Amino acid sequence: MATLLQQLASGLVLGALIALIALGYTMVYGIIQLINFAHGEVFMVSIFAAAATYKWFIPESWENTWQIALPCMLVGAVLVAVVLAVLMERFAYRPLRNAPRLAPLITALGVSQMLKEIVRLNYPDAKSAINVPRAFIDEPIIITVPGGTVVLQATSVLLIAVSIVGAVILQLYVSRSRMGRAMRATAQDPDTAKLMGVNPNRTIVFTFALGGLLAAVAGVLYGIHLNTVDTEVGFLYGIFAFTAAVLGGVGSIKGAVIGGFIIGVVKTLGGQLLPGGTGYDVVWVFILLILVLVFRPQGLFGEPERVRA
Amino acid sequence: MTIPPGWPILGLGLLYIAIAVAVVLALRLLWQRSAKALADKPGMLRPIAIAGGVLAVLAALLPWVTFRFNDGPYPDLATLQFFDEPWGVTGFRLFVLLLGVVAIAAPFLPVPARRVERAIGLGLIALGLVNTIFPLISGGGFGAITAADGAFAFGGVATLVAGWVVATSAKAGPLEPLPHWNPKVPRLLAYAVLVVSYVVLLLVVAWMLDAGTDPDGNTNTYAGPIFLSLLSFLGAALGALHAFGFLGWLTALSERHRVFSIGVLVVCALALPFTDAGTDYWMTIAVNVGVYAATAIGLNIVVGLAGLLDLGYIAFLGIGAYIAANFSGAAASALHVELPFVLVAVIAAIVAGIFGAIVGSPTLRVRGDYLAIVTLAFGEIFRKAAQFNIGGMTGGANAIPNIPPINWFGRDFSAPLTIGSVRLPSGVLYYVLIMVLVALVMVIFANLKNSRIGRAWIAVREDEDAARAMGIKTGQVKILAFLIGAMLAGLAGAVFAHKTSTVAYNSFQFIESVTLLAAVILGGMGSIPGAVLGAALLLVLPEKLRDLQDWRLFFFGLALVVIMRFRPQGLMPDRHRRAELADEGADGVPIEELNVPDAPDGSTAQAVAR
Amino acid sequence: MTATTAPVLAARDVSMVFGGLTALAEVSLELHEGQILGLIGPNGAGKTTFFNCLTGLYTPTKGSVTLRGDRLPSDPARVTVAGVARTFQNIRLFPSMTALENVLVGRHARMTQGPIASLFHGPAYRRGEADARRRSLELLEFVGLRGLDDELARNLPYGDQRRLEIARALATDPAVLLLDEPTAGMNPQETEAARQLIFAIRDTGVAVVVIEHDTKFIFSLCDHVSVLVQGRLLVQGTPEVVRGDPRVIEAYLGKPPEEVEAEVRQYAEEAAHSTGTAGTADPADSAEDLDTEGGSR
Ligand SMILES: Nc1ncnc2c1ncn2[C@@H]1O[C@H](COP(=O)(O)OP(=O)(O)OP(=O)(O)O)[C@@H](O)[C@H]1O
Ligand SMILES: [Mg+2]
């Protein structure tokens, strides 16, 4: 029982991370129907940015005070991620808006390759994994349950809380604010939105920036939780996050979050309980994805596609 | 409190970036201004083109580096080589010289001069960039072009400026329409043209592969820039030929005489081992190109014709390879049986085809990009299964090593071959085999594309609902695309297993699927020569850029981005897409918006929207 | 009269509900051999939805559709094979295929070559392919697109695209052809040509259903007109009957002003009492319209 709960907890933590990244995928896909493969790399870069901020940009005297170090890391990561996301949109994707459908996808794959290589080759020692500081409360929370104890890192709690609160804020923002309305309008019909006075370019840039911001938050939390990072995490988490977005129904914020948690839990528990061990944990995730899509092609919370005639 | 070390570096970095951005913006502004000023002055073409051309000729004669590099492309280059040795202008300087001369001549010839100048200008810029950046990187920084004593090597900079000027001259008026040459010429003439063109193509390919190889067969230290210079020059030359209408004509001729063309092409391909490129090394790479080309053509059925995005395609190659490995009699295989290769290839194709149908079956319900994710999922599942040695069939992390070479009539395919007195490199038999396979796959693709099935695929790609309304059973048709495509990949995989002699799970990573997809899209979706060209480029380029070592993957990504930016339809687009994009600039505007007569009542506007 | 024979196509109590919206409510319709049936109604009345139900693109919530007494499946491909072809309101050609290839796709269901034959291009295959080409070229000529076979569909002018869509539908050898607003966006000459084309199609033995907003066009073309309003069949009958029915006029007044004006011009005489806008219509004009319509009967 206790071990199961412990597994469940780590599944939820993983899910929270995936959910935060998935939000960026889902918003961008919702608005311009692009699988932005480079989004996972934005997440990866932001982890490195956080580590760099800690190492080179804050005075030593602050390094041991997480109340200062963590916000600084967050600012550094968010700045880098948002600038990166915006540049990407402006210079890689926007020129291709009227190109054949697959062109931007290939560009996204190319951008993602470039980002990974730039970091790998230029960040000191990034050819193997680097360390990221803990920068948060150190004492774990120990909960006693029937049959043992469950140990929760403080960062785990933080992660889950941030992802849920973040998604709620985002949902409110998208449904209530002016910019949110513009985003939904552009997603539904860019031409009509334009006629109604929405500036589609600005809306799209904003969407990318918002996605970058969430990826950076995820990045910092990833860093302080796992304390290590390499350049491969972008691809891996990117795939999981996009899978989560698709599972939940692309375009749906609620879907992305729930999809993220489902994937986190299935991967962790599947790796423990199902045959094949942790080696096959990814396989269970993908099998679940395929099953969901076959029986519910629009994902769990997506709108069914309308036949137009 | 001390300032942390990152801040000064960041400040300096931002300063550099600001300067770079300012320079780029200034150049762009200048470019836009001059383009605007020239737009209605076709008379300016000649003076500007001549100025640019003369500058290019001069640049070819100027020094490019301030000191002598080791043997390679930069000997004696601190001098005005031309005056000591009039015929000694070689290598990239010869290219710059030639392009300069053509730039001067073009406005006086009955050709679409602005198109020609544009191609030449871009070629010059590429030549200038390659041969300026390279000495900077591997020649010790700015010292390579500005020596400490103040000497400055103007060659590269002058070429860049010359290229820019020549390209600007193309802005004097709109681009001319492409000349159309009638492809209905007497059969014999057409055959002659095709044979000559393909032989030239063969020689060019051999030249390119051989570029940067010393007479003793070792790769020159400067192979990278030599190759890239050649590529830039050939690009400019092809652009000029295209402007001339020749390439379009050649394509039309090959389409009219399809069987003959494929025959000549096969013969030319088989002649490659007899050229300078006929080394063990290039044979190995050529076989890999063939394997990828055959697979890419299979993928082209799925993506290019049926419009179904597949991000896990390498799995089918892998399935073919593992099947072949298991029936090869290799010690590590699960079955320990050895079947004749032909039989094995058929089994590999069939099994891969079955998996193709399985992977394709969600298309019955899942559409578009969702399908892409499903295929990606299948690809990853395959890789994991291979990694963990599913059913003992894959060898897991140990792979299946020591797969014996193909052996037909007692002839070992990996041994060298001697015909008369000519000794051909080892691996040449694999090369022949894979070329025959690629030709076969090409014929399969071409025949299917121009058939009832092929039209159904394209219809599904264009508009699935309309296709169904035409009586096409779209589900069956899509699964068929996956099935046939996967079979072709499985065939290629069988050859791959024997040639590489080791089948390991990490040959089938996601990046390989991306490479395949990139080959299809770079070449041009739905186009056969495109897929082969794409596969060849993506496998040969990294070999040629070995001195970039670490940066190879970065440049791979950059190349994808740049090509998609400037040629989203691919390098050799399919006939339809070519026509679609014929009038440059107008693409992207739906035709309805252009041709709607005044709407007589509200209903039309509604009908037109979307 | 045709009405005495068994209908080719019959819809019985077809209903279609989207969520809470009833787009069609128990619509029943019969189409007879050699008939041209007009379907009119204001925007959003459910005309296109009705076509979608007939062709299997939508599965009706209730009701059935039969072709010569056989129930039609709810799968567009099989409906087409059975002999019902259609065009789309917002042209749905295959834009980067040539005109000829578009029509050849229409032949798909009537050709038999499978993947193996397509691979080897044997003699039987070639004969089938040549037949299909010949038939497709004939159809292109029939709809008036002779010589445009090598043109990409997306490069054709709007009117030609509509005609190409008709040729493509005819290539499936249909017994019934459904045309959704075939003249939308056409100028008067093109509209007249389209009218003649539809007569010609009828004369080849294909029964036709036409959706149109241009009532003048419908009344001069059809043997029988049905009026659909808010998913219900309001009136059916000969053009004369429908034109004179006050309910039709009333239904049409529920529409936006621009269209009201257009319709009112048609019915200026009968509608004199209903609104002030009728006064703007030129009575001479309307009378002339009605004359020509009567003449063509
Ligand atoms: N797939 C669908 N899902 C939900 N509602 C639909 C769907 N298809 C049609 N409708 C609704 O059904 C109603 C009828 O639409 P339909 O397109 O059939 O009208 P129409 O008579 O063809 O109008 P028009 O003259 O404008 O073409 C409309 O309110 C439309 O919004
Ligand atoms: Mg309609």
PDB file of C-alpha atoms in Angstrom, chain B residues 390-591:
ATOM      1  CA  ILE B 390      11.337  -8.888 -27.551  1.00  0.00           C
ATOM      2  CA  GLY B 391      10.811 -12.584 -28.135  1.00  0.00           C
ATOM      3  CA  GLY B 392      14.562 -13.019 -28.272  1.00  0.00           C
ATOM      4  CA  MET B 393      14.419 -11.794 -31.861  1.00  0.00           C
ATOM      5  CA  THR B 394      16.485  -8.624 -31.708  1.00  0.00           C
ATOM      6  CA  GLY B 395      19.472  -9.372 -29.552  1.00  0.00           C
ATOM      7  CA  GLY B 396      18.527  -6.415 -27.370  1.00  0.00           C
ATOM      8  CA  ALA B 397      21.410  -4.245 -26.365  1.00  0.00           C
ATOM      9  CA  ASN B 398      23.862  -6.772 -27.810  1.00  0.00           C
ATOM     10  CA  ALA B 399      22.321  -6.433 -31.267  1.00  0.00           C
ATOM     11  CA  ILE B 400      22.605  -9.196 -33.834  1.00  0.00           C
ATOM     12  CA  PRO B 401      26.201  -9.089 -35.023  1.00  0.00           C
ATOM     13  CA  ASN B 402      28.089 -11.084 -37.643  1.00  0.00           C
ATOM     14  CA  ILE B 403      25.351 -11.406 -40.172  1.00  0.00           C
ATOM     15  CA  PRO B 404      26.970 -13.201 -43.092  1.00  0.00           C
ATOM     16  CA  PRO B 405      27.121 -11.329 -46.396  1.00  0.00           C
ATOM     17  CA  ILE B 406      24.781 -12.252 -49.192  1.00  0.00           C
ATOM     18  CA  ASN B 407      26.170 -15.118 -51.177  1.00  0.00           C
ATOM     19  CA  TRP B 408      24.870 -15.854 -54.642  1.00  0.00           C
ATOM     20  CA  PHE B 409      26.387 -18.602 -56.762  1.00  0.00           C
ATOM     21  CA  GLY B 410      29.360 -18.773 -54.458  1.00  0.00           C
ATOM     22  CA  ARG B 411      30.069 -15.092 -54.823  1.00  0.00           C
ATOM     23  CA  ASP B 412      30.511 -13.190 -51.595  1.00  0.00           C
ATOM     24  CA  PHE B 413      28.840  -9.786 -51.899  1.00  0.00           C
ATOM     25  CA  SER B 414      31.234  -7.986 -49.605  1.00  0.00           C
ATOM     26  CA  ALA B 415      34.360  -9.028 -51.503  1.00  0.00           C
ATOM     27  CA  PRO B 416      35.897  -6.829 -54.193  1.00  0.00           C
ATOM     28  CA  LEU B 417      35.152  -7.710 -57.771  1.00  0.00           C
ATOM     29  CA  THR B 418      37.466  -7.831 -60.737  1.00  0.00           C
ATOM     30  CA  ILE B 419      36.094  -7.466 -64.214  1.00  0.00           C
ATOM     31  CA  GLY B 420      38.850  -8.002 -66.780  1.00  0.00           C
ATOM     32  CA  SER B 421      41.640  -5.812 -65.570  1.00  0.00           C
ATOM     33  CA  VAL B 422      39.452  -3.408 -63.625  1.00  0.00           C
ATOM     34  CA  ARG B 423      39.386  -4.008 -59.919  1.00  0.00           C
ATOM     35  CA  LEU B 424      36.158  -2.743 -58.447  1.00  0.00           C
ATOM     36  CA  PRO B 425      35.884  -1.795 -54.787  1.00  0.00           C
ATOM     37  CA  SER B 426      34.441  -4.174 -52.258  1.00  0.00           C
ATOM     38  CA  GLY B 427      30.760  -3.732 -51.654  1.00  0.00           C
ATOM     39  CA  VAL B 428      30.201  -3.093 -55.332  1.00  0.00           C
ATOM     40  CA  LEU B 429      27.839  -6.033 -55.593  1.00  0.00           C
ATOM     41  CA  TYR B 430      25.709  -4.613 -52.810  1.00  0.00           C
ATOM     42  CA  TYR B 431      25.777  -1.373 -54.693  1.00  0.00           C
ATOM     43  CA  VAL B 432      24.515  -3.077 -57.828  1.00  0.00           C
ATOM     44  CA  LEU B 433      21.860  -4.900 -55.853  1.00  0.00           C
ATOM     45  CA  ILE B 434      20.599  -1.795 -54.120  1.00  0.00           C
ATOM     46  CA  MET B 435      20.590   0.211 -57.351  1.00  0.00           C
ATOM     47  CA  VAL B 436      18.468  -2.454 -58.989  1.00  0.00           C
ATOM     48  CA  LEU B 437      16.208  -2.393 -55.957  1.00  0.00           C
ATOM     49  CA  VAL B 438      15.926   1.397 -56.074  1.00  0.00           C
ATOM     50  CA  ALA B 439      15.100   1.240 -59.776  1.00  0.00           C
ATOM     51  CA  LEU B 440      12.465  -1.380 -59.049  1.00  0.00           C
ATOM     52  CA  VAL B 441      11.001   0.720 -56.269  1.00  0.00           C
ATOM     53  CA  MET B 442      10.956   3.734 -58.567  1.00  0.00           C
ATOM     54  CA  VAL B 443       9.043   1.815 -61.201  1.00  0.00           C
ATOM     55  CA  ILE B 444       6.607   0.573 -58.574  1.00  0.00           C
ATOM     56  CA  PHE B 445       6.073   4.083 -57.324  1.00  0.00           C
ATOM     57  CA  ALA B 446       5.668   5.571 -60.791  1.00  0.00           C
ATOM     58  CA  ASN B 447       3.240   2.876 -61.906  1.00  0.00           C
ATOM     59  CA  LEU B 448       1.149   3.149 -58.778  1.00  0.00           C
ATOM     60  CA  LYS B 449       1.088   6.906 -58.858  1.00  0.00           C
ATOM     61  CA  ASN B 450      -0.318   6.995 -62.366  1.00  0.00           C
ATOM     62  CA  SER B 451      -2.993   4.416 -61.675  1.00  0.00           C
ATOM     63  CA  ARG B 452      -6.452   4.219 -60.251  1.00  0.00           C
ATOM     64  CA  ILE B 453      -4.950   3.536 -56.815  1.00  0.00           C
ATOM     65  CA  GLY B 454      -2.505   6.414 -57.041  1.00  0.00           C
ATOM     66  CA  ARG B 455      -5.232   8.836 -58.017  1.00  0.00           C
ATOM     67  CA  ALA B 456      -7.290   7.628 -55.084  1.00  0.00           C
ATOM     68  CA  TRP B 457      -4.341   8.327 -52.752  1.00  0.00           C
ATOM     69  CA  ILE B 458      -3.918  11.810 -54.086  1.00  0.00           C
ATOM     70  CA  ALA B 459      -7.654  12.429 -53.853  1.00  0.00           C
ATOM     71  CA  VAL B 460      -7.592  11.371 -50.199  1.00  0.00           C
ATOM     72  CA  ARG B 461      -4.708  13.739 -49.606  1.00  0.00           C
ATOM     73  CA  GLU B 462      -6.454  16.630 -51.273  1.00  0.00           C
ATOM     74  CA  ASP B 463      -9.905  16.257 -49.756  1.00  0.00           C
ATOM     75  CA  GLU B 464     -10.918  13.176 -47.909  1.00  0.00           C
ATOM     76  CA  ASP B 465     -14.648  13.892 -47.787  1.00  0.00           C
ATOM     77  CA  ALA B 466     -14.809  14.631 -51.484  1.00  0.00           C
ATOM     78  CA  ALA B 467     -12.844  11.456 -52.152  1.00  0.00           C
ATOM     79  CA  ARG B 468     -15.393   9.427 -50.250  1.00  0.00           C
ATOM     80  CA  ALA B 469     -18.152  11.137 -52.170  1.00  0.00           C
ATOM     81  CA  MET B 470     -16.452   9.852 -55.346  1.00  0.00           C
ATOM     82  CA  GLY B 471     -16.873   6.271 -54.184  1.00  0.00           C
ATOM     83  CA  ILE B 472     -13.360   5.810 -52.833  1.00  0.00           C
ATOM     84  CA  LYS B 473     -13.218   3.561 -49.797  1.00  0.00           C
ATOM     85  CA  THR B 474     -10.781   5.849 -48.061  1.00  0.00           C
ATOM     86  CA  GLY B 475     -10.014   3.512 -45.177  1.00  0.00           C
ATOM     87  CA  GLN B 476      -8.877   0.685 -47.426  1.00  0.00           C
ATOM     88  CA  VAL B 477      -6.955   3.035 -49.642  1.00  0.00           C
ATOM     89  CA  LYS B 478      -5.041   4.549 -46.742  1.00  0.00           C
ATOM     90  CA  ILE B 479      -4.164   1.208 -45.228  1.00  0.00           C
ATOM     91  CA  LEU B 480      -2.989   0.079 -48.639  1.00  0.00           C
ATOM     92  CA  ALA B 481      -0.639   3.057 -48.766  1.00  0.00           C
ATOM     93  CA  PHE B 482       0.863   2.057 -45.434  1.00  0.00           C
ATOM     94  CA  LEU B 483       1.071  -1.560 -46.471  1.00  0.00           C
ATOM     95  CA  ILE B 484       2.879  -0.972 -49.751  1.00  0.00           C
ATOM     96  CA  GLY B 485       5.108   1.731 -48.323  1.00  0.00           C
ATOM     97  CA  ALA B 486       6.139  -0.500 -45.438  1.00  0.00           C
ATOM     98  CA  MET B 487       6.847  -3.392 -47.794  1.00  0.00           C
ATOM     99  CA  LEU B 488       9.315  -1.267 -49.717  1.00  0.00           C
ATOM    100  CA  ALA B 489      10.990  -0.239 -46.476  1.00  0.00           C
ATOM    101  CA  GLY B 490      11.128  -3.873 -45.381  1.00  0.00           C
ATOM    102  CA  LEU B 491      12.846  -4.850 -48.624  1.00  0.00           C
ATOM    103  CA  ALA B 492      15.423  -2.140 -48.128  1.00  0.00           C
ATOM    104  CA  GLY B 493      15.881  -3.313 -44.551  1.00  0.00           C
ATOM    105  CA  ALA B 494      16.784  -6.811 -45.704  1.00  0.00           C
ATOM    106  CA  VAL B 495      19.649  -5.458 -47.796  1.00  0.00           C
ATOM    107  CA  PHE B 496      20.665  -3.145 -44.991  1.00  0.00           C
ATOM    108  CA  ALA B 497      21.017  -6.039 -42.538  1.00  0.00           C
ATOM    109  CA  HIS B 498      23.425  -7.934 -44.753  1.00  0.00           C
ATOM    110  CA  LYS B 499      25.441  -4.949 -45.823  1.00  0.00           C
ATOM    111  CA  THR B 500      26.057  -3.555 -42.347  1.00  0.00           C
ATOM    112  CA  SER B 501      26.313  -7.084 -40.904  1.00  0.00           C
ATOM    113  CA  THR B 502      25.046  -5.839 -37.539  1.00  0.00           C
ATOM    114  CA  VAL B 503      21.485  -4.916 -36.715  1.00  0.00           C
ATOM    115  CA  ALA B 504      21.214  -2.906 -33.531  1.00  0.00           C
ATOM    116  CA  TYR B 505      18.210  -1.163 -32.038  1.00  0.00           C
ATOM    117  CA  ASN B 506      19.902   2.201 -31.932  1.00  0.00           C
ATOM    118  CA  SER B 507      20.016   2.349 -35.708  1.00  0.00           C
ATOM    119  CA  PHE B 508      16.292   2.979 -35.580  1.00  0.00           C
ATOM    120  CA  GLN B 509      15.934   6.095 -33.476  1.00  0.00           C
ATOM    121  CA  PHE B 510      13.462   8.883 -33.940  1.00  0.00           C
ATOM    122  CA  ILE B 511      16.084  11.035 -35.645  1.00  0.00           C
ATOM    123  CA  GLU B 512      16.265   8.442 -38.429  1.00  0.00           C
ATOM    124  CA  SER B 513      12.563   8.758 -39.026  1.00  0.00           C
ATOM    125  CA  VAL B 514      13.067  12.496 -39.163  1.00  0.00           C
ATOM    126  CA  THR B 515      15.871  12.034 -41.669  1.00  0.00           C
ATOM    127  CA  LEU B 516      13.625   9.937 -43.878  1.00  0.00           C
ATOM    128  CA  LEU B 517      10.811  12.423 -43.692  1.00  0.00           C
ATOM    129  CA  ALA B 518      13.254  15.227 -44.346  1.00  0.00           C
ATOM    130  CA  ALA B 519      14.539  13.369 -47.407  1.00  0.00           C
ATOM    131  CA  VAL B 520      11.031  13.172 -48.790  1.00  0.00           C
ATOM    132  CA  ILE B 521      10.194  16.767 -48.074  1.00  0.00           C
ATOM    133  CA  LEU B 522      13.546  18.207 -49.090  1.00  0.00           C
ATOM    134  CA  GLY B 523      13.324  16.394 -52.387  1.00  0.00           C
ATOM    135  CA  GLY B 524       9.738  17.373 -52.928  1.00  0.00           C
ATOM    136  CA  MET B 525       6.702  15.447 -51.787  1.00  0.00           C
ATOM    137  CA  GLY B 526       5.373  12.940 -54.269  1.00  0.00           C
ATOM    138  CA  SER B 527       8.436  13.247 -56.474  1.00  0.00           C
ATOM    139  CA  ILE B 528      10.610  10.205 -57.161  1.00  0.00           C
ATOM    140  CA  PRO B 529      13.878  11.870 -58.135  1.00  0.00           C
ATOM    141  CA  GLY B 530      13.251  14.186 -55.203  1.00  0.00           C
ATOM    142  CA  ALA B 531      13.225  11.374 -52.658  1.00  0.00           C
ATOM    143  CA  VAL B 532      16.460   9.958 -54.044  1.00  0.00           C
ATOM    144  CA  LEU B 533      18.100  13.363 -54.132  1.00  0.00           C
ATOM    145  CA  GLY B 534      16.916  14.078 -50.596  1.00  0.00           C
ATOM    146  CA  ALA B 535      18.279  10.795 -49.281  1.00  0.00           C
ATOM    147  CA  ALA B 536      21.578  11.331 -51.098  1.00  0.00           C
ATOM    148  CA  LEU B 537      21.989  14.861 -49.770  1.00  0.00           C
ATOM    149  CA  LEU B 538      21.173  13.942 -46.209  1.00  0.00           C
ATOM    150  CA  LEU B 539      23.625  11.061 -46.141  1.00  0.00           C
ATOM    151  CA  VAL B 540      26.439  12.489 -48.277  1.00  0.00           C
ATOM    152  CA  LEU B 541      26.532  15.978 -46.770  1.00  0.00           C
ATOM    153  CA  PRO B 542      27.465  14.798 -43.275  1.00  0.00           C
ATOM    154  CA  GLU B 543      30.211  12.621 -44.753  1.00  0.00           C
ATOM    155  CA  LYS B 544      31.630  15.584 -46.591  1.00  0.00           C
ATOM    156  CA  LEU B 545      31.402  17.861 -43.603  1.00  0.00           C
ATOM    157  CA  ARG B 546      33.304  15.555 -41.338  1.00  0.00           C
ATOM    158  CA  ASP B 547      35.614  18.323 -40.226  1.00  0.00           C
ATOM    159  CA  LEU B 548      32.624  20.002 -38.701  1.00  0.00           C
ATOM    160  CA  GLN B 549      32.401  16.914 -36.512  1.00  0.00           C
ATOM    161  CA  ASP B 550      30.318  18.015 -33.610  1.00  0.00           C
ATOM    162  CA  TRP B 551      28.411  20.609 -35.521  1.00  0.00           C
ATOM    163  CA  ARG B 552      27.003  18.162 -38.024  1.00  0.00           C
ATOM    164  CA  LEU B 553      23.667  17.722 -36.347  1.00  0.00           C
ATOM    165  CA  PHE B 554      23.382  21.431 -35.840  1.00  0.00           C
ATOM    166  CA  PHE B 555      23.885  22.022 -39.527  1.00  0.00           C
ATOM    167  CA  PHE B 556      21.411  19.286 -40.298  1.00  0.00           C
ATOM    168  CA  GLY B 557      18.802  21.223 -38.339  1.00  0.00           C
ATOM    169  CA  LEU B 558      19.826  24.520 -39.874  1.00  0.00           C
ATOM    170  CA  ALA B 559      19.612  23.069 -43.374  1.00  0.00           C
ATOM    171  CA  LEU B 560      16.081  21.844 -42.704  1.00  0.00           C
ATOM    172  CA  VAL B 561      15.023  25.262 -41.488  1.00  0.00           C
ATOM    173  CA  VAL B 562      16.660  27.165 -44.320  1.00  0.00           C
ATOM    174  CA  ILE B 563      15.384  24.913 -47.083  1.00  0.00           C
ATOM    175  CA  MET B 564      11.855  24.991 -45.732  1.00  0.00           C
ATOM    176  CA  ARG B 565      12.077  28.741 -45.526  1.00  0.00           C
ATOM    177  CA  PHE B 566      13.164  29.297 -49.092  1.00  0.00           C
ATOM    178  CA  ARG B 567      11.873  26.239 -50.890  1.00  0.00           C
ATOM    179  CA  PRO B 568       9.000  24.712 -48.935  1.00  0.00           C
ATOM    180  CA  GLN B 569       7.911  22.737 -51.978  1.00  0.00           C
ATOM    181  CA  GLY B 570      11.230  20.862 -51.994  1.00  0.00           C
ATOM    182  CA  LEU B 571      14.165  20.820 -54.342  1.00  0.00           C
ATOM    183  CA  MET B 572      12.579  18.789 -57.131  1.00  0.00           C
ATOM    184  CA  PRO B 573       8.857  19.164 -56.696  1.00  0.00           C
ATOM    185  CA  ASP B 574       6.330  16.896 -58.273  1.00  0.00           C
ATOM    186  CA  ARG B 575       4.782  18.138 -61.520  1.00  0.00           C
ATOM    187  CA  HIS B 576       1.570  19.229 -59.850  1.00  0.00           C
ATOM    188  CA  ARG B 577       3.180  21.050 -57.030  1.00  0.00           C
ATOM    189  CA  ARG B 578       5.544  22.683 -59.416  1.00  0.00           C
ATOM    190  CA  ALA B 579       2.670  24.072 -61.385  1.00  0.00           C
ATOM    191  CA  GLU B 580       1.043  25.074 -58.156  1.00  0.00           C
ATOM    192  CA  LEU B 581       4.020  27.155 -57.181  1.00  0.00           C
ATOM    193  CA  ALA B 582       4.928  28.272 -60.683  1.00  0.00           C
ATOM    194  CA  ASP B 583       4.146  31.924 -60.238  1.00  0.00           C
ATOM    195  CA  GLU B 584       6.326  32.704 -57.307  1.00  0.00           C
ATOM    196  CA  GLY B 585       4.795  34.948 -54.731  1.00  0.00           C
ATOM    197  CA  ALA B 586       1.242  34.125 -55.599  1.00  0.00           C
ATOM    198  CA  ASP B 587       1.230  30.868 -53.717  1.00  0.00           C
ATOM    199  CA  GLY B 588      -0.811  30.728 -50.600  1.00  0.00           C
ATOM    200  CA  VAL B 589      -3.603  32.831 -52.038  1.00  0.00           C
ATOM    201  CA  PRO B 590      -6.549  30.521 -52.497  1.00  0.00           C
ATOM    202  CA  ILE B 591      -7.669  30.611 -56.037  1.00  0.00           C
TER     203      ILE B 591
END
